[in-house]
Short mmCIF file of C-alpha atoms in Angstrom, two decimals:
data_model
loop_
_atom_site.label_atom_id
_atom_site.label_comp_id
_atom_site.label_asym_id
_atom_site.label_seq_id
_atom_site.Cartn_x
_atom_site.Cartn_y
_atom_site.Cartn_z
CA UNK A 1236 98.78 -139.18 -25.04
CA UNK A 1237 95.25 -140.39 -24.40
CA UNK A 1238 91.96 -139.23 -25.84
CA UNK A 1239 90.42 -136.35 -23.89
CA UNK A 1240 87.07 -134.57 -24.18
CA UNK A 1241 86.33 -130.96 -23.27
CA UNK A 1242 82.88 -129.49 -23.71
CA UNK A 1243 80.40 -127.37 -21.80
CA UNK A 1244 77.59 -124.83 -21.73
CA UNK A 1245 77.02 -121.21 -20.74
CA UNK A 1246 74.85 -120.91 -17.61
CA UNK A 1247 72.36 -118.42 -19.03
CA UNK A 1248 69.36 -120.60 -18.26
CA UNK A 1249 68.16 -124.17 -18.04
CA UNK A 1250 69.31 -126.53 -20.79
CA UNK A 1251 66.85 -127.49 -23.51
CA UNK A 1252 66.33 -130.26 -26.05
CA UNK A 1253 68.66 -128.53 -28.50
CA UNK A 1254 71.49 -128.86 -25.99
CA UNK A 1255 70.48 -132.44 -25.30
CA UNK A 1256 70.51 -133.79 -28.87
CA UNK A 1257 73.30 -131.48 -30.00
CA UNK A 1258 75.84 -132.52 -27.41
CA UNK A 1259 74.60 -133.57 -23.96
CA UNK A 1260 73.15 -136.94 -24.94
CA UNK A 1261 76.34 -137.72 -26.82
CA UNK A 1262 78.47 -136.77 -23.81
CA UNK A 1263 76.70 -139.36 -21.70
CA UNK A 1264 77.19 -142.01 -24.40
CA UNK A 1265 80.89 -141.15 -24.67
CA UNK A 1266 81.24 -141.19 -20.90
CA UNK A 1267 79.91 -144.75 -20.84
CA UNK A 1268 81.89 -145.88 -23.91
CA UNK A 1269 85.23 -146.21 -22.13
CA UNK A 1270 86.98 -144.80 -25.22
CA UNK A 1271 88.26 -141.66 -23.51
CA UNK A 1272 90.86 -141.31 -20.79
CA UNK A 1273 89.35 -138.10 -19.42
CA UNK A 1274 86.14 -136.15 -19.91
CA UNK A 1275 85.92 -132.52 -18.77
CA UNK A 1276 82.50 -130.87 -18.66
CA UNK A 1277 82.61 -127.13 -18.05
CA UNK A 1278 79.98 -124.66 -16.87
CA UNK A 1279 81.20 -121.62 -18.80
CA UNK A 1280 80.16 -118.85 -16.41
CA UNK A 1281 83.01 -116.49 -17.39
CA UNK A 1282 81.95 -116.65 -21.01
CA UNK A 1283 78.34 -116.06 -20.00
CA UNK A 1284 79.39 -112.84 -18.29
CA UNK A 1285 80.71 -111.44 -21.59
CA UNK A 1286 77.15 -110.51 -22.54
CA UNK A 1287 75.56 -110.60 -19.08
CA UNK A 1288 77.96 -108.28 -17.23
CA UNK A 1289 75.03 -106.19 -16.03
CA UNK A 1290 73.24 -109.23 -14.62
CA UNK A 1291 75.77 -111.43 -12.78
CA UNK A 1292 73.08 -112.77 -10.46
CA UNK A 1293 71.40 -114.42 -13.46
CA UNK A 1294 74.60 -116.30 -14.23
CA UNK A 1295 75.19 -117.09 -10.55
CA UNK A 1296 71.73 -118.62 -10.11
CA UNK A 1297 71.93 -120.63 -13.32
CA UNK A 1298 75.12 -122.43 -12.27
CA UNK A 1299 73.03 -124.84 -10.22
CA UNK A 1300 70.40 -125.17 -12.97
CA UNK A 1301 72.99 -126.32 -15.49
CA UNK A 1302 74.65 -128.62 -12.95
CA UNK A 1303 71.28 -130.22 -12.23
CA UNK A 1304 70.66 -130.67 -15.95
CA UNK A 1305 74.08 -132.30 -16.35
CA UNK A 1306 73.53 -134.75 -13.52
CA UNK A 1307 69.92 -135.49 -14.43
CA UNK A 1308 70.91 -136.21 -18.05
CA UNK A 1309 73.29 -138.87 -16.80
CA UNK A 1310 76.71 -137.27 -16.44
CA UNK A 1311 78.49 -139.09 -13.64
CA UNK A 1312 81.02 -137.16 -11.48
CA UNK A 1313 82.92 -140.41 -10.90
CA UNK A 1314 83.51 -140.69 -14.65
CA UNK A 1315 83.48 -137.06 -15.84
CA UNK A 1316 85.03 -133.94 -14.30
CA UNK A 1317 82.33 -131.31 -13.81
CA UNK A 1318 83.76 -127.86 -13.11
CA UNK A 1319 83.09 -124.11 -13.18
CA UNK A 1320 85.14 -122.07 -15.65
CA UNK A 1321 85.73 -119.02 -13.46
CA UNK A 1322 87.31 -121.18 -10.77
CA UNK A 1323 90.22 -121.97 -13.08
CA UNK A 1324 92.19 -118.67 -13.29
CA UNK A 1325 94.81 -120.34 -15.50
CA UNK A 1326 92.31 -120.14 -18.36
CA UNK A 1327 92.40 -116.33 -18.28
CA UNK A 1328 96.20 -116.29 -18.46
CA UNK A 1329 96.24 -118.68 -21.40
CA UNK A 1330 93.67 -116.55 -23.24
CA UNK A 1331 95.82 -113.46 -22.63
CA UNK A 1332 98.82 -115.10 -24.30
CA UNK A 1333 96.74 -116.42 -27.21
CA UNK A 1334 95.47 -112.91 -27.98
CA UNK A 1335 98.89 -112.16 -29.44
CA UNK A 1336 98.42 -114.99 -31.95
CA UNK A 1337 95.13 -113.79 -33.46
CA UNK A 1338 94.35 -110.66 -35.48
CA UNK A 1339 91.27 -108.50 -35.10
CA UNK A 1340 90.47 -109.15 -38.75
CA UNK A 1341 90.46 -112.92 -38.17
CA UNK A 1342 88.02 -112.57 -35.28
CA UNK A 1343 85.76 -110.40 -37.42
CA UNK A 1344 85.59 -113.15 -40.04
CA UNK A 1345 84.52 -115.85 -37.57
CA UNK A 1346 80.98 -116.84 -38.68
CA UNK A 1347 79.94 -117.96 -35.20
CA UNK A 1348 80.97 -114.64 -33.65
CA UNK A 1349 79.08 -112.71 -36.34
CA UNK A 1350 75.96 -114.83 -35.83
CA UNK A 1351 76.05 -114.54 -32.03
CA UNK A 1352 76.53 -110.76 -32.22
CA UNK A 1353 73.35 -110.52 -34.27
CA UNK A 1354 71.44 -112.95 -32.05
CA UNK A 1355 72.25 -110.99 -28.89
CA UNK A 1356 71.40 -107.62 -30.39
CA UNK A 1357 74.82 -105.96 -30.24
CA UNK A 1358 75.31 -103.02 -32.57
CA UNK A 1359 78.76 -102.47 -34.07
CA UNK A 1360 77.90 -98.82 -34.80
CA UNK A 1361 75.90 -97.84 -31.73
CA UNK A 1362 76.37 -94.24 -30.62
CA UNK A 1363 76.53 -92.93 -27.08
CA UNK A 1364 73.03 -91.51 -27.44
CA UNK A 1365 71.55 -94.76 -28.69
CA UNK A 1366 68.58 -95.78 -26.58
CA UNK A 1367 69.19 -99.47 -27.21
CA UNK A 1368 70.40 -101.36 -24.17
CA UNK A 1369 73.28 -102.98 -26.04
CA UNK A 1370 75.68 -100.30 -27.29
CA UNK A 1371 78.66 -101.79 -29.05
CA UNK A 1372 80.33 -105.16 -28.65
CA UNK A 1373 82.11 -105.96 -25.35
CA UNK A 1374 85.73 -106.91 -25.93
CA UNK A 1375 85.27 -110.07 -23.89
CA UNK A 1376 82.45 -111.19 -26.14
CA UNK A 1377 84.38 -110.33 -29.30
CA UNK A 1378 87.34 -112.44 -28.14
CA UNK A 1379 85.09 -115.38 -27.26
CA UNK A 1380 86.92 -117.73 -29.71
CA UNK A 1381 90.23 -117.05 -27.95
CA UNK A 1382 88.73 -117.81 -24.56
CA UNK A 1383 87.27 -121.02 -25.94
CA UNK A 1384 90.68 -121.98 -27.34
CA UNK A 1385 92.13 -121.52 -23.84
CA UNK A 1386 89.46 -123.80 -22.38
CA UNK A 1387 90.10 -126.55 -24.91
CA UNK A 1388 93.88 -126.43 -24.91
CA UNK A 1389 94.23 -126.14 -21.13
CA UNK A 1390 93.06 -129.74 -20.87
CA UNK A 1391 94.78 -130.86 -24.09
CA UNK A 1392 91.41 -131.99 -25.40
CA UNK A 1393 91.56 -134.16 -28.48
CA UNK A 1394 87.81 -134.12 -29.01
CA UNK A 1395 85.10 -131.48 -28.61
CA UNK A 1396 81.50 -132.75 -28.96
CA UNK A 1397 79.47 -129.85 -30.35
CA UNK A 1398 76.89 -128.78 -32.90
CA UNK A 1399 77.81 -127.68 -36.40
CA UNK A 1400 77.48 -124.01 -35.44
CA UNK A 1401 80.65 -124.45 -33.37
CA UNK A 1402 82.82 -125.65 -36.24
CA UNK A 1403 84.28 -122.16 -36.92
CA UNK A 1404 85.23 -121.89 -33.24
CA UNK A 1405 87.05 -125.21 -33.24
CA UNK A 1406 88.83 -124.28 -36.46
CA UNK A 1407 90.04 -121.07 -34.83
CA UNK A 1408 91.34 -123.08 -31.88
CA UNK A 1409 93.27 -125.28 -34.29
CA UNK A 1410 94.79 -122.17 -35.88
CA UNK A 1411 95.88 -120.87 -32.48
CA UNK A 1412 97.40 -124.23 -31.57
CA UNK A 1413 99.31 -124.36 -34.86
CA UNK A 1414 100.56 -120.79 -34.45
CA UNK A 1415 101.66 -121.36 -30.86
CA UNK A 1416 103.41 -124.66 -31.57
CA UNK A 1417 105.23 -123.29 -34.61
CA UNK A 1418 106.23 -120.09 -32.81
CA UNK A 1419 107.29 -121.58 -29.47
CA UNK A 1420 107.26 -125.34 -29.01
CA UNK A 1421 105.05 -128.41 -29.57
CA UNK A 1422 103.05 -128.04 -26.38
CA UNK A 1423 99.38 -127.73 -27.39
CA UNK A 1424 97.06 -130.31 -28.96
CA UNK A 1425 94.87 -129.66 -32.00
CA UNK A 1426 91.29 -130.74 -31.21
CA UNK A 1427 88.76 -132.36 -33.51
CA UNK A 1428 85.05 -131.58 -33.40
CA UNK A 1429 82.67 -134.49 -32.85
CA UNK A 1430 79.36 -133.70 -34.55
CA UNK A 1431 76.05 -135.43 -33.79
CA UNK A 1432 75.64 -138.54 -35.94
CA UNK A 1433 71.96 -137.76 -36.59
CA UNK A 1434 71.43 -134.96 -39.12
CA UNK A 1435 68.28 -133.81 -37.29
CA UNK A 1436 70.40 -133.22 -34.18
CA UNK A 1437 72.87 -130.88 -35.89
CA UNK A 1438 70.72 -127.86 -35.14
CA UNK A 1439 67.35 -128.65 -33.61
CA UNK A 1440 64.84 -125.94 -34.59
CA UNK A 1441 62.73 -124.10 -32.07
CA UNK A 1442 59.09 -125.01 -31.53
CA UNK A 1443 58.18 -122.02 -33.72
CA UNK A 1444 60.14 -123.41 -36.67
CA UNK A 1445 63.00 -120.94 -36.30
CA UNK A 1446 66.43 -122.17 -37.37
CA UNK A 1447 67.67 -122.78 -33.85
CA UNK A 1448 66.18 -123.47 -30.44
CA UNK A 1449 67.20 -120.52 -28.30
CA UNK A 1450 66.39 -119.31 -24.81
CA UNK A 1451 66.35 -115.72 -26.04
CA UNK A 1452 63.71 -116.54 -28.66
CA UNK A 1453 61.45 -118.31 -26.17
CA UNK A 1454 61.03 -121.35 -28.42
CA UNK A 1455 62.55 -124.02 -26.17
CA UNK A 1456 61.47 -127.26 -24.59
CA UNK A 1457 63.59 -127.57 -21.45
CA UNK A 1458 64.92 -130.79 -19.97
CA UNK A 1459 63.22 -129.80 -16.73
CA UNK A 1460 59.81 -129.11 -18.29
CA UNK A 1461 56.92 -131.08 -16.83
CA UNK A 1462 54.92 -133.51 -18.95
CA UNK A 1463 52.10 -130.95 -19.17
CA UNK A 1464 54.50 -128.22 -20.29
CA UNK A 1465 55.89 -130.49 -23.01
CA UNK A 1466 52.36 -131.30 -24.17
CA UNK A 1467 51.41 -127.64 -24.39
CA UNK A 1468 54.55 -126.69 -26.33
CA UNK A 1469 54.27 -129.59 -28.78
CA UNK A 1470 50.59 -128.90 -29.47
CA UNK A 1471 51.55 -125.34 -30.40
CA UNK A 1472 54.47 -126.47 -32.54
CA UNK A 1473 55.03 -125.21 -36.08
CA UNK A 1474 54.17 -127.75 -38.82
CA UNK A 1475 53.28 -127.31 -42.50
CA UNK A 1476 51.31 -124.05 -42.90
CA UNK A 1477 49.66 -125.41 -46.07
CA UNK A 1478 48.40 -128.55 -44.35
CA UNK A 1479 45.04 -127.03 -43.45
CA UNK A 1480 42.83 -130.13 -43.57
CA UNK A 1481 43.53 -133.75 -42.65
CA UNK A 1482 43.06 -134.85 -46.25
CA UNK A 1483 45.58 -132.31 -47.58
CA UNK A 1484 49.05 -133.61 -48.57
CA UNK A 1485 51.66 -132.33 -46.12
CA UNK A 1486 55.36 -131.54 -46.20
CA UNK A 1487 57.77 -133.16 -43.78
CA UNK A 1488 60.79 -131.07 -44.85
CA UNK A 1489 60.92 -128.03 -42.58
CA UNK A 1490 58.09 -129.47 -40.49
CA UNK A 1491 59.27 -129.09 -36.89
CA UNK A 1492 57.26 -132.04 -35.57
CA UNK A 1493 58.90 -134.46 -37.98
CA UNK A 1494 62.34 -132.96 -37.34
CA UNK A 1495 61.87 -133.73 -33.64
CA UNK A 1496 60.72 -137.25 -34.46
CA UNK A 1497 63.88 -137.71 -36.53
CA UNK A 1498 65.91 -136.65 -33.50
CA UNK A 1499 64.10 -138.62 -30.78
CA UNK A 1500 61.98 -141.40 -32.28
CA UNK A 1501 63.14 -145.02 -32.12
CA UNK A 1502 61.57 -148.06 -33.85
CA UNK A 1503 60.17 -149.44 -30.59
CA UNK A 1504 58.15 -146.25 -30.07
CA UNK A 1505 55.78 -147.26 -32.89
CA UNK A 1506 54.97 -150.64 -31.42
CA UNK A 1507 54.40 -148.96 -28.06
CA UNK A 1508 52.54 -145.76 -28.98
CA UNK A 1509 51.49 -145.90 -32.65
CA UNK A 1510 51.13 -149.55 -33.77
CA UNK A 1511 49.27 -148.53 -36.97
CA UNK A 1512 52.65 -147.62 -38.46
CA UNK A 1513 55.72 -149.88 -38.67
CA UNK A 1514 58.20 -147.03 -38.96
CA UNK A 1515 58.77 -143.29 -39.17
CA UNK A 1516 59.14 -143.57 -42.94
CA UNK A 1517 55.61 -144.99 -43.19
CA UNK A 1518 54.27 -142.20 -40.97
CA UNK A 1519 55.94 -139.58 -43.17
CA UNK A 1520 54.62 -141.20 -46.35
CA UNK A 1521 51.04 -141.09 -45.04
CA UNK A 1522 51.40 -137.44 -44.05
CA UNK A 1523 52.81 -136.56 -47.47
CA UNK A 1524 49.98 -138.20 -49.43
CA UNK A 1525 47.30 -136.75 -47.15
CA UNK A 1526 44.85 -138.25 -44.69
CA UNK A 1527 46.95 -137.78 -41.55
CA UNK A 1528 46.32 -134.87 -39.22
CA UNK A 1529 48.86 -132.83 -37.30
CA UNK A 1530 47.23 -133.57 -33.94
CA UNK A 1531 47.78 -137.32 -34.24
CA UNK A 1532 51.46 -136.83 -35.09
CA UNK A 1533 51.90 -134.31 -32.29
CA UNK A 1534 50.32 -136.65 -29.73
CA UNK A 1535 52.81 -139.33 -30.79
CA UNK A 1536 55.71 -136.89 -30.41
CA UNK A 1537 54.49 -135.91 -26.92
CA UNK A 1538 54.68 -139.55 -25.81
CA UNK A 1539 58.13 -139.98 -27.34
CA UNK A 1540 59.51 -136.84 -25.68
CA UNK A 1541 58.03 -137.57 -22.29
CA UNK A 1542 59.44 -141.11 -22.35
CA UNK A 1543 62.85 -139.55 -23.02
CA UNK A 1544 62.46 -136.92 -20.31
CA UNK A 1545 60.88 -139.03 -17.55
CA UNK A 1546 64.17 -140.55 -16.25
CA UNK A 1547 65.82 -137.13 -16.53
CA UNK A 1548 63.05 -135.60 -14.42
CA UNK A 1549 63.41 -138.37 -11.85
CA UNK A 1550 67.18 -137.86 -11.48
CA UNK A 1551 66.72 -134.10 -11.31
CA UNK A 1552 64.25 -134.48 -8.44
CA UNK A 1553 66.83 -136.61 -6.61
CA UNK A 1554 69.58 -133.99 -6.95
CA UNK A 1555 67.26 -131.07 -6.20
CA UNK A 1556 67.00 -132.56 -2.73
CA UNK A 1557 70.81 -132.66 -2.44
CA UNK A 1558 71.95 -129.19 -3.52
CA UNK A 1559 74.88 -129.10 -1.07
CA UNK A 1560 76.14 -132.35 -2.58
CA UNK A 1561 75.91 -130.84 -6.08
CA UNK A 1562 78.06 -127.87 -5.03
CA UNK A 1563 80.60 -130.29 -3.51
CA UNK A 1564 80.74 -132.15 -6.85
CA UNK A 1565 81.43 -128.87 -8.66
CA UNK A 1566 84.05 -127.78 -6.13
CA UNK A 1567 85.95 -131.06 -6.28
CA UNK A 1568 85.72 -131.11 -10.06
CA UNK A 1569 87.05 -127.55 -10.26
CA UNK A 1570 90.00 -128.45 -8.04
CA UNK A 1571 90.86 -131.41 -10.24
CA UNK A 1572 90.46 -129.38 -13.44
CA UNK A 1573 92.70 -126.64 -12.08
CA UNK A 1574 95.54 -129.09 -11.50
CA UNK A 1575 95.48 -130.07 -15.17
CA UNK A 1576 95.19 -126.49 -16.41
CA UNK A 1577 98.05 -125.43 -14.14
CA UNK A 1578 100.32 -128.08 -15.63
CA UNK A 1579 99.50 -126.95 -19.17
CA UNK A 1580 100.09 -123.32 -18.25
CA UNK A 1581 103.47 -124.24 -16.80
CA UNK A 1582 104.42 -125.88 -20.10
CA UNK A 1583 103.15 -122.86 -22.05
CA UNK A 1584 105.17 -120.43 -19.92
CA UNK A 1585 108.25 -122.59 -20.35
CA UNK A 1586 107.79 -122.71 -24.13
CA UNK A 1587 107.36 -118.92 -24.21
CA UNK A 1588 110.48 -118.55 -22.06
CA UNK A 1589 108.71 -116.52 -19.38
CA UNK A 1590 109.21 -119.03 -16.58
CA UNK A 1591 112.01 -116.90 -15.14
CA UNK A 1592 112.07 -118.16 -11.57
CA UNK A 1593 111.81 -121.83 -12.53
CA UNK A 1594 114.66 -121.58 -15.06
CA UNK A 1595 117.62 -122.12 -12.76
CA UNK A 1596 119.96 -122.46 -15.75
CA UNK A 1597 119.08 -118.94 -16.86
CA UNK A 1598 119.71 -117.52 -13.39
CA UNK A 1599 123.04 -119.29 -12.99
CA UNK A 1600 124.20 -118.40 -16.50
CA UNK A 1601 123.45 -114.71 -16.02
CA UNK A 1602 125.05 -114.77 -12.57
CA UNK A 1603 128.24 -116.13 -14.11
CA UNK A 1604 128.15 -113.61 -16.98
CA UNK A 1605 127.77 -110.62 -14.72
CA UNK A 1606 130.39 -111.97 -12.32
CA UNK A 1607 132.83 -112.21 -15.23
CA UNK A 1608 132.36 -108.55 -16.04
CA UNK A 1609 133.51 -107.45 -12.60
#
């Protein structure tokens, strides 16, 4: 069996730099590497509806935003299968069967589920009279890891590029695969997570210094942001709160500007934009001993980010003028993805011995048995 990638994003808004360094940039590199037989990139609209059930139009409108971000970042529909999750009904059936392989207690222990519940403001003990908008945890959201396992296994993915926050989810998928294969038959494939190779990309902080860039926290730089928007956001970025004067020694650990430079800066950027310094290490050393202001470092970061985003903006403008073509790409990709998922589901149903009408041996055997009784 070949090497297969499955990954994707929830269409709850435009994609940001956290998505880009955490997984999207790597997807493009892997697409061009020739190391994988198949690459499936999913727009996870069904999963987005688990905590946006009251606002389906938001999800509907963001399908095209995510698709544009995919294409503008360099994903090529001739090399990667781009598809919409809800258009593959086989995924729902697989998730239904997997629910019997996972306990409620195991879901409750999943660190990613617990973190996401807190991030989205769900209350486990909300009462009917609670004035908060989010009362209790929707079952669909709670079973998110099972749905994700269905997505991954439907395409027999061997590799899932993702950030470190997704490790508990991939581990739960592996548990489901092991339980299914040991209970029924060796049908499913255990996936491996592929983490970013740059530590700064593991979990890019928000512009406010929060632990994670998040649309809900409003601390994002989007792939579709203009150069002026990037400049404004970087100039307001969190640095070292104790670095009050240029001559003061500064800290680079926990300093958002330097974390972004770790994630995006390349050696050639210094020769091009900041020739006074031969490397990022020299820039950090100067900041740490004092005598280097935040504004100078931020201006350098602005140039680095805009150089990264300029070709993405150009490709996005191209596809924004061809929206019908983008929908055709998604439709064709969904049709191709469904063929693969359908084949996996057929194998799953056979292993579970619920493929009654396809099992001609069963029908004939029972026909003979009942005939013998007469």
